[in-house]
Coordinates of C-alpha atoms (C1' of nucleotides) in Angstrom, one line a residue:
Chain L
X1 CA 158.7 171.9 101.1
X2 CA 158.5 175.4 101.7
X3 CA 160.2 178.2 100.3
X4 CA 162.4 179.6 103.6
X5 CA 165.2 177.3 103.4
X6 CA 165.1 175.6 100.0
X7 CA 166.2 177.2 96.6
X8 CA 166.2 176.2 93.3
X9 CA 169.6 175.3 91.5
X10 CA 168.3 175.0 87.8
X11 CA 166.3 177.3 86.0
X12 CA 163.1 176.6 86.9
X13 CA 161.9 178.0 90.3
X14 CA 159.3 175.5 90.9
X15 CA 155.7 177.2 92.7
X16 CA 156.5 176.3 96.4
X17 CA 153.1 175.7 98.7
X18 CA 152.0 178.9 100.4
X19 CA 151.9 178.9 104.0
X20 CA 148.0 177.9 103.9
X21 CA 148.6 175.2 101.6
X22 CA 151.7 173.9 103.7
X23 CA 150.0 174.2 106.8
X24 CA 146.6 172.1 105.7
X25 CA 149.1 169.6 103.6
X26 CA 151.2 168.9 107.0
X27 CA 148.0 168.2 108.6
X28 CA 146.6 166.3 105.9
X29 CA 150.0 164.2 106.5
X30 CA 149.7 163.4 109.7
X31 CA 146.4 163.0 110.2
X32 CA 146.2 160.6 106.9
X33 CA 149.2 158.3 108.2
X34 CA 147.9 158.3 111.4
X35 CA 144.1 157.1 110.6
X36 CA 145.4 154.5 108.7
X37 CA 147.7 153.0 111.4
X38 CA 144.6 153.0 113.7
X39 CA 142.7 151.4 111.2
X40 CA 145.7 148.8 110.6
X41 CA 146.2 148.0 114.2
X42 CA 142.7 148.0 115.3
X43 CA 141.7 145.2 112.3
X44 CA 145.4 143.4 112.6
X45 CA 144.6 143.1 116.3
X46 CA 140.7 142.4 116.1
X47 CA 140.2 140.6 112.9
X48 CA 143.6 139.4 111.9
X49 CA 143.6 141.1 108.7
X50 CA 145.0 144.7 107.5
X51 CA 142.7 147.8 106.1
X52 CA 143.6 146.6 102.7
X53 CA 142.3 142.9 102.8
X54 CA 138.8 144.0 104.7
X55 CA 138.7 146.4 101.9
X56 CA 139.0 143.3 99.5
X57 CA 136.3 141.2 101.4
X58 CA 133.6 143.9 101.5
X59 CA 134.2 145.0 98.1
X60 CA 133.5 141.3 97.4
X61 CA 130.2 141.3 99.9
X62 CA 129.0 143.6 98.0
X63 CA 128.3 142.4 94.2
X64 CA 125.8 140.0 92.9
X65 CA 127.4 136.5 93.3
X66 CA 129.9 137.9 95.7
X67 CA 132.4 137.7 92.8
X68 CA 134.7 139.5 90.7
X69 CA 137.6 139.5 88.1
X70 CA 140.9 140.3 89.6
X71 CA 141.2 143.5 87.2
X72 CA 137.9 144.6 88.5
X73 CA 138.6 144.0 92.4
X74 CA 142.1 145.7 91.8
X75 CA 140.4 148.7 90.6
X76 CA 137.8 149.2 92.9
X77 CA 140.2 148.0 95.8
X78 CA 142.6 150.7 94.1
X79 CA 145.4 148.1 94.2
X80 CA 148.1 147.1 91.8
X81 CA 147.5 143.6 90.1
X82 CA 150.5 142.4 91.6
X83 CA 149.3 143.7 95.4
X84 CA 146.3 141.9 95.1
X85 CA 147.3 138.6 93.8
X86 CA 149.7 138.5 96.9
X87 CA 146.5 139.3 99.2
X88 CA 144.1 137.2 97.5
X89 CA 146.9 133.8 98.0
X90 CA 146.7 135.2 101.8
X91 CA 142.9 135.4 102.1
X92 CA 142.6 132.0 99.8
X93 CA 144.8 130.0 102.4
X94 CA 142.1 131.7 105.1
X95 CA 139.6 130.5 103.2
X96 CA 138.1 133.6 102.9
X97 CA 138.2 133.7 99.3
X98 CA 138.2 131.2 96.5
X99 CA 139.9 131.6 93.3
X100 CA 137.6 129.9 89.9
X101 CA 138.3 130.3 86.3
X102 CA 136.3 133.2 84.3
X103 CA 134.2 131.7 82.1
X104 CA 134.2 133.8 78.6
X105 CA 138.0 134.7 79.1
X106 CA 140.5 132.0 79.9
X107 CA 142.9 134.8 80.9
X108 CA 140.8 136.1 83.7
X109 CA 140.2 134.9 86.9
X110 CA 137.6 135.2 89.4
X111 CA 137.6 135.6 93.0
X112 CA 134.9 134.9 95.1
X113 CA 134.3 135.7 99.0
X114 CA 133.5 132.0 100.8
X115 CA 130.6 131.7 103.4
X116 CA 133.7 131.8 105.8
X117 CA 134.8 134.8 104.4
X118 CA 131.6 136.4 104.7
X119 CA 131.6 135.1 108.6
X120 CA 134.9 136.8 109.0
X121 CA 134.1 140.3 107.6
X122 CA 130.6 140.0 109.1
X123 CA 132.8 139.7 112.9
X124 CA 135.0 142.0 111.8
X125 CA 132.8 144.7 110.7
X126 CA 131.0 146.8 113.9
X127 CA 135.0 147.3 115.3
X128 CA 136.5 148.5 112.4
X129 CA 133.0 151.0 111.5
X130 CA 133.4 152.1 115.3
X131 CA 137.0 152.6 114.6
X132 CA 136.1 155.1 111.6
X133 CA 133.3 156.8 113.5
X134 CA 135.4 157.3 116.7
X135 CA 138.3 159.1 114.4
X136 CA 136.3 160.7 111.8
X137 CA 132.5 160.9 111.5
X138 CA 132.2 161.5 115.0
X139 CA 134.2 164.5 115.2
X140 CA 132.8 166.4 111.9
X141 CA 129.6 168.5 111.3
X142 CA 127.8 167.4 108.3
X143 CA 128.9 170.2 106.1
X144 CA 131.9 169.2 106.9
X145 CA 131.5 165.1 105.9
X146 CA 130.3 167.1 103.0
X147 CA 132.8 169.3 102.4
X148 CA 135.5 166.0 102.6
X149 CA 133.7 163.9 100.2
X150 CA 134.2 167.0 97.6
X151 CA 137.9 167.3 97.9
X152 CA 138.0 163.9 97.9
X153 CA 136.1 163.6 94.2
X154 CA 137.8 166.3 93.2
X155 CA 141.3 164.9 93.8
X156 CA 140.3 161.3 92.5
X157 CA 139.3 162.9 89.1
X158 CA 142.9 163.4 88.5
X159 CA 144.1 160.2 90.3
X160 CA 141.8 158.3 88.1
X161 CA 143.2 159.7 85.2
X162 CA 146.4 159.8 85.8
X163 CA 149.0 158.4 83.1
X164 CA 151.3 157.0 85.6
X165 CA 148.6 154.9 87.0
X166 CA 148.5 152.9 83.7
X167 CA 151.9 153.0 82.9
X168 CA 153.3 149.7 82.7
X169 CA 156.5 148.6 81.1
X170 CA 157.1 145.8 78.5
X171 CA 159.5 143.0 78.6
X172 CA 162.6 143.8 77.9
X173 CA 163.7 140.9 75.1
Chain Q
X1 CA 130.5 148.6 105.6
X2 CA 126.9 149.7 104.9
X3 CA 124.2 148.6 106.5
X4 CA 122.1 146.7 103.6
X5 CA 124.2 143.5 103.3
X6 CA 125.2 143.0 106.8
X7 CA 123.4 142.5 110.1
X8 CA 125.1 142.4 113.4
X9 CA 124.8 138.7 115.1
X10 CA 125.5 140.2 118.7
X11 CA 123.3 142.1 120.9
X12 CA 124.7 145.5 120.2
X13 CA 124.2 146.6 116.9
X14 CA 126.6 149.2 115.6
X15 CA 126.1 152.6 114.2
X16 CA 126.1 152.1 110.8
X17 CA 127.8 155.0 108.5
X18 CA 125.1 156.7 106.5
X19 CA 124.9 157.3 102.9
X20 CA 126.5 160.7 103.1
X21 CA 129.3 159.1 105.6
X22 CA 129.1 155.8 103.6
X23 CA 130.1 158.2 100.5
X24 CA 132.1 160.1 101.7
X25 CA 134.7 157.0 103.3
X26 CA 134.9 155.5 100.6
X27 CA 136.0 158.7 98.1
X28 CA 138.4 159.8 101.3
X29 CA 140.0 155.8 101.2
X30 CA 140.1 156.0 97.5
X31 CA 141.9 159.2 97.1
X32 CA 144.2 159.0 100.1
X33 CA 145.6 155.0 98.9
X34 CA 145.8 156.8 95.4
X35 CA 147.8 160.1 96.4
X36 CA 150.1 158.2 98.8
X37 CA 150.7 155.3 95.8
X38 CA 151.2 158.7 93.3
X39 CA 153.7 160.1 95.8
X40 CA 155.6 157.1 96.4
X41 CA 155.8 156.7 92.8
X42 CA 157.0 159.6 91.8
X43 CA 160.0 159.9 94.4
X44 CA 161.3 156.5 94.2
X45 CA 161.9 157.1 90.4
X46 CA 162.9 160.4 90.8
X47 CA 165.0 160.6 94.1
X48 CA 165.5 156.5 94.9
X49 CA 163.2 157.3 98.4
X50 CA 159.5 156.5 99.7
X51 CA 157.5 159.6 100.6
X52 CA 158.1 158.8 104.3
X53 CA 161.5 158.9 104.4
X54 CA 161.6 162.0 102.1
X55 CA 159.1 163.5 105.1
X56 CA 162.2 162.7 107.4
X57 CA 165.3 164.7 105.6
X58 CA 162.0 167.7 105.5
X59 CA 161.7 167.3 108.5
X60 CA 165.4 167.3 109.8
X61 CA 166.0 170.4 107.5
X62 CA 163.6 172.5 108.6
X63 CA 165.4 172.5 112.4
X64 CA 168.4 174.2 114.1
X65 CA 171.2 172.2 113.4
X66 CA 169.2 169.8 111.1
X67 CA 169.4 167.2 113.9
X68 CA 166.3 165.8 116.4
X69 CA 166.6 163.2 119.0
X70 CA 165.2 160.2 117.3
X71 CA 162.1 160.4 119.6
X72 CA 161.1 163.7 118.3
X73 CA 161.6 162.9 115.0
X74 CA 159.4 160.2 115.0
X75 CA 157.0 161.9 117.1
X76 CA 156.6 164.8 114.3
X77 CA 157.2 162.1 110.7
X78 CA 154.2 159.9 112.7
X79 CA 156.9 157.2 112.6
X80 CA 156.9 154.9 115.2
X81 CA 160.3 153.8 116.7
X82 CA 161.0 150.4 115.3
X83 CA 160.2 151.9 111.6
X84 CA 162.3 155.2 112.4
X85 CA 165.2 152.9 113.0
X86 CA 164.7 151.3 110.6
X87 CA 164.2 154.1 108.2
X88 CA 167.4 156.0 109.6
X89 CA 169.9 152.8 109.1
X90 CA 168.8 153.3 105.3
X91 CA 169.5 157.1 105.3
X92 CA 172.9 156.5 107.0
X93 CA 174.2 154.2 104.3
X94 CA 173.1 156.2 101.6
X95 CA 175.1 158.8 103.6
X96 CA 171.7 161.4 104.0
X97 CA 171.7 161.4 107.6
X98 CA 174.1 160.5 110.3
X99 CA 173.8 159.0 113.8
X100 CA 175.3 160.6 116.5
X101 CA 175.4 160.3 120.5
X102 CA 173.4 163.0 122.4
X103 CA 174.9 164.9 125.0
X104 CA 173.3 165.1 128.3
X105 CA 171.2 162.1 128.0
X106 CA 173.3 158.9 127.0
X107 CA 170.0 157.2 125.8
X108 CA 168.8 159.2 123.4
X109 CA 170.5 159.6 119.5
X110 CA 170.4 162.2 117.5
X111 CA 170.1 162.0 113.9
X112 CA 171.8 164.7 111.7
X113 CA 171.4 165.8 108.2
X114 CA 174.2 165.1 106.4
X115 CA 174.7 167.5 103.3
X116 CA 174.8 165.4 101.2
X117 CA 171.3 164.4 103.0
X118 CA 170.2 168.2 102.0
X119 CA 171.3 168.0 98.9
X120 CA 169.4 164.9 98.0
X121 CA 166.4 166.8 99.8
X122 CA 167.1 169.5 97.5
X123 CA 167.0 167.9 94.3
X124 CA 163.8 165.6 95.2
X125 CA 161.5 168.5 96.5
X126 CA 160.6 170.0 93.1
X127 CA 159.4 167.2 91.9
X128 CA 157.9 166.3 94.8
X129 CA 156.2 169.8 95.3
X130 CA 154.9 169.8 91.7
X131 CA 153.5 166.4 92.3
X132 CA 151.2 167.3 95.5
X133 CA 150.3 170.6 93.7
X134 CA 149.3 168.6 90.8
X135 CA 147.1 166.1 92.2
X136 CA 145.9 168.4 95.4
X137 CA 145.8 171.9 95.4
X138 CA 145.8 172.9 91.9
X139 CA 142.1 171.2 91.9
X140 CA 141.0 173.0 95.4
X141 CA 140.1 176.5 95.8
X142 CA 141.2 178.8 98.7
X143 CA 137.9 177.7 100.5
X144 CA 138.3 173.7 100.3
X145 CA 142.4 174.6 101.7
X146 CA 141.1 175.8 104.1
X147 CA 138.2 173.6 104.8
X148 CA 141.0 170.3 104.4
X149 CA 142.6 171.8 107.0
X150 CA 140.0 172.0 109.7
X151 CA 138.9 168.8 108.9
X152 CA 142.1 166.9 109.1
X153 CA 143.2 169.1 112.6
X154 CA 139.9 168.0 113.7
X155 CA 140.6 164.7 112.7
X156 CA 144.6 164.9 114.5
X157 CA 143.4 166.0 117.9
X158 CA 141.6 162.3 118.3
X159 CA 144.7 160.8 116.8
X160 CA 147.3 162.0 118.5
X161 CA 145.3 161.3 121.8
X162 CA 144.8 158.1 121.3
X163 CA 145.4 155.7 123.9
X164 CA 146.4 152.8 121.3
X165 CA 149.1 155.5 119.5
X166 CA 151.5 155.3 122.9
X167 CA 150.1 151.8 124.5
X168 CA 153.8 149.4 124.4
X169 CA 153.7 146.5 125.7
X170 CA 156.3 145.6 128.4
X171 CA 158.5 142.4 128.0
X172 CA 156.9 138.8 129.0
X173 CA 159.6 137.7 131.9
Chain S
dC1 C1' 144.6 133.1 58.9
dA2 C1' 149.1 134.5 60.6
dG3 C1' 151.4 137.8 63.3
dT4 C1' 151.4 141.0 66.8
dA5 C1' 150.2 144.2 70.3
dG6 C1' 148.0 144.4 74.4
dA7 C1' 145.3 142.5 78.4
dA8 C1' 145.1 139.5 82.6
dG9 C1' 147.4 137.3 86.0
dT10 C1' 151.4 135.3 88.6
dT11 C1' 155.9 135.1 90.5
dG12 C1' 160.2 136.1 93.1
dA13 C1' 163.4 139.4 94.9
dA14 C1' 164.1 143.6 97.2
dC15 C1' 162.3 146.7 100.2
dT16 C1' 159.5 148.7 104.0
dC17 C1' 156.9 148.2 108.1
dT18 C1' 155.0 146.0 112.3
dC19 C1' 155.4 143.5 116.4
dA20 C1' 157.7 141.6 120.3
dA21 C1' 161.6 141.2 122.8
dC22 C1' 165.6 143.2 124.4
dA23 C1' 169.5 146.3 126.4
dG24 C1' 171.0 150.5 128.3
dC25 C1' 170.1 154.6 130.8
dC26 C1' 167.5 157.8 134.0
dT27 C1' 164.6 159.1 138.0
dG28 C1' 161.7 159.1 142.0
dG29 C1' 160.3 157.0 146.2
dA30 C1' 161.4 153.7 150.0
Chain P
dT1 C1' 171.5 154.8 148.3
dC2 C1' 169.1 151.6 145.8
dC3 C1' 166.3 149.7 142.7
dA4 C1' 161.8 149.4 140.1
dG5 C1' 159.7 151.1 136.5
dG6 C1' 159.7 154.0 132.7
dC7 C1' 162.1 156.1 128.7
dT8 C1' 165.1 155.5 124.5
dG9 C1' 166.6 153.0 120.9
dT10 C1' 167.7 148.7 118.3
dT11 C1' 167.1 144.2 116.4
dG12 C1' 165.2 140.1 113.9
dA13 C1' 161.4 137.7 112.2
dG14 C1' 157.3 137.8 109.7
dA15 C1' 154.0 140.2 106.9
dG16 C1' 152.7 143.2 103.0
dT17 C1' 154.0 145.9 98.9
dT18 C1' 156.5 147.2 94.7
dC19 C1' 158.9 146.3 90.6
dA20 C1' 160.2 143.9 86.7
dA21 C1' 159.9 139.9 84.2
dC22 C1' 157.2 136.3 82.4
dT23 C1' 153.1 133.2 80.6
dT24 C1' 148.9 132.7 78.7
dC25 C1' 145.2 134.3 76.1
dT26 C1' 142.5 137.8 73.2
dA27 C1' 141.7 140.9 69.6
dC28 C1' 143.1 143.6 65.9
dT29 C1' 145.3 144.2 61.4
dG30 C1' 146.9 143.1 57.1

DNA sequence: CAGTAGAAGTTGAACTCTCAACAGCCTGGA
DNA sequence: TCCAGGCTGTTGAGAGTTCAACTTCTACTG
């Protein structure tokens, strides 16, 4: 990753990071993999599920009807269609989540958070916001909660757009 | 996650995150599940490896020798054990890295580079460099490098010292 | 209105990771 | 010296994710 011991063979000479940039992307890293195995173990342990499905459930807690069409909760969940029709058959057999047909579009499907579900995220909840506050919000000044949420935007403008996000290849027949 | 749609049932009612911190989370979970998905992406259809194992052959090239008891090397990839095993049985049969006894301390292994390992390196990281640079720091300026840094140090000196991170539990006989 | 491209969702296999248990080795105190 | 407990690493099972293929349904185009 940086320049010391790694030279280009083609043409090219791609920009290496500067010592700055390689410094705050090691500890972005770290720290990154590192929160998210706290948050992993700490709900996996507490609440028997992983960051990704209490994402799901308070997604779902959080709209009018407590329901959504799998498209929509995959993009607001930022999860592949695939990765969430795997976790929604997990949460369904919990019964914390009910799948119903959408009615307007017989290809769609909705999912809706149970009472049960509600129970579970509701319990689930204070640990894992204590969790996030003891790692993050805890340890940063406001400017600096501020300063995080811009980066933040500013990278997800072009992860949003990005063209690989989309990209999904046809059958091949 | 907020506090409008969810009251605690127990006696101690958790700090809720605010509407800055509220904001903030949910931008930071976005663009971290995004940037990781990108990365992973991008190097398994360009170099036939996950972002963490392409953070391992980094990692072993950057060091005398190119070899690290497998301890360390976890320690600095944020890998735990089990997974670094794991991880390193791959790299050994694609012939990357290479296990080998350490002297002085019959527990520990070492785990080499092979060059063939470097070479692999070698050929993923422009990609790979050009990738982070396009989703991350060709959007921040010198200020918000900076800033990322602080923040996720900041954020590594709680992690790192976390009692969870080194808790193992002993056998049950 | 038929044909077709694309959207929505599911599935199964392969892969990665976690967790718990285990085996071997080292070290300090009785 | 001995041995108890800790360190180092591996393993297998189970859970979660990705990828590619597939089905069904919608909407556009001629």
């Amino acid at each position: 990753m940086s320049s010391r011991s790694m030279d280009a063979v083609d043409g090219q000479e791609p920009r290496w990071l500067s010592d700055d940039e390689l410094d705050a992307w090691l500890s972005y890293v770290a720290s990154s993999t590192l929160l998210e195995a706290a948050l992993d173990r700490q709900l996996q342990r507490d609440a028997g599920m992983p960051h990704a499905y209490y994402q799901i459930l308070a997604m779902l807690s959080e709209v009018p009807g407590r329901s959504l069409r799998m498209s929509d909760l995959a993009a607001i969940t930022q999860s592949s269609q695939s990765r969430l029709s795997h976790a929604v058959s997990r949460l369904e057999c919990n019964g914390w989540v009910l799948r119903e047909p959408c009615p307007g579009d017989r290809r769609s499907t909705l999912a809706r958070l149970t009472d049960a579900g509600f129970e579970a995220l509701a319990a689930a909840a204070p640990g894992h916001v204590s969790t996030v506050r003891h790692h993050l919000f805890d340890r940063l000044s406001c400017d600096q909660v501020r300063q995080l949420r811009e980066i933040c935007n500013t990278m997800l403008q072009g992860l949003a757009a990005d063209p690989e996000q989309a990209k999904r290849p046809g059958p091949r027949r």
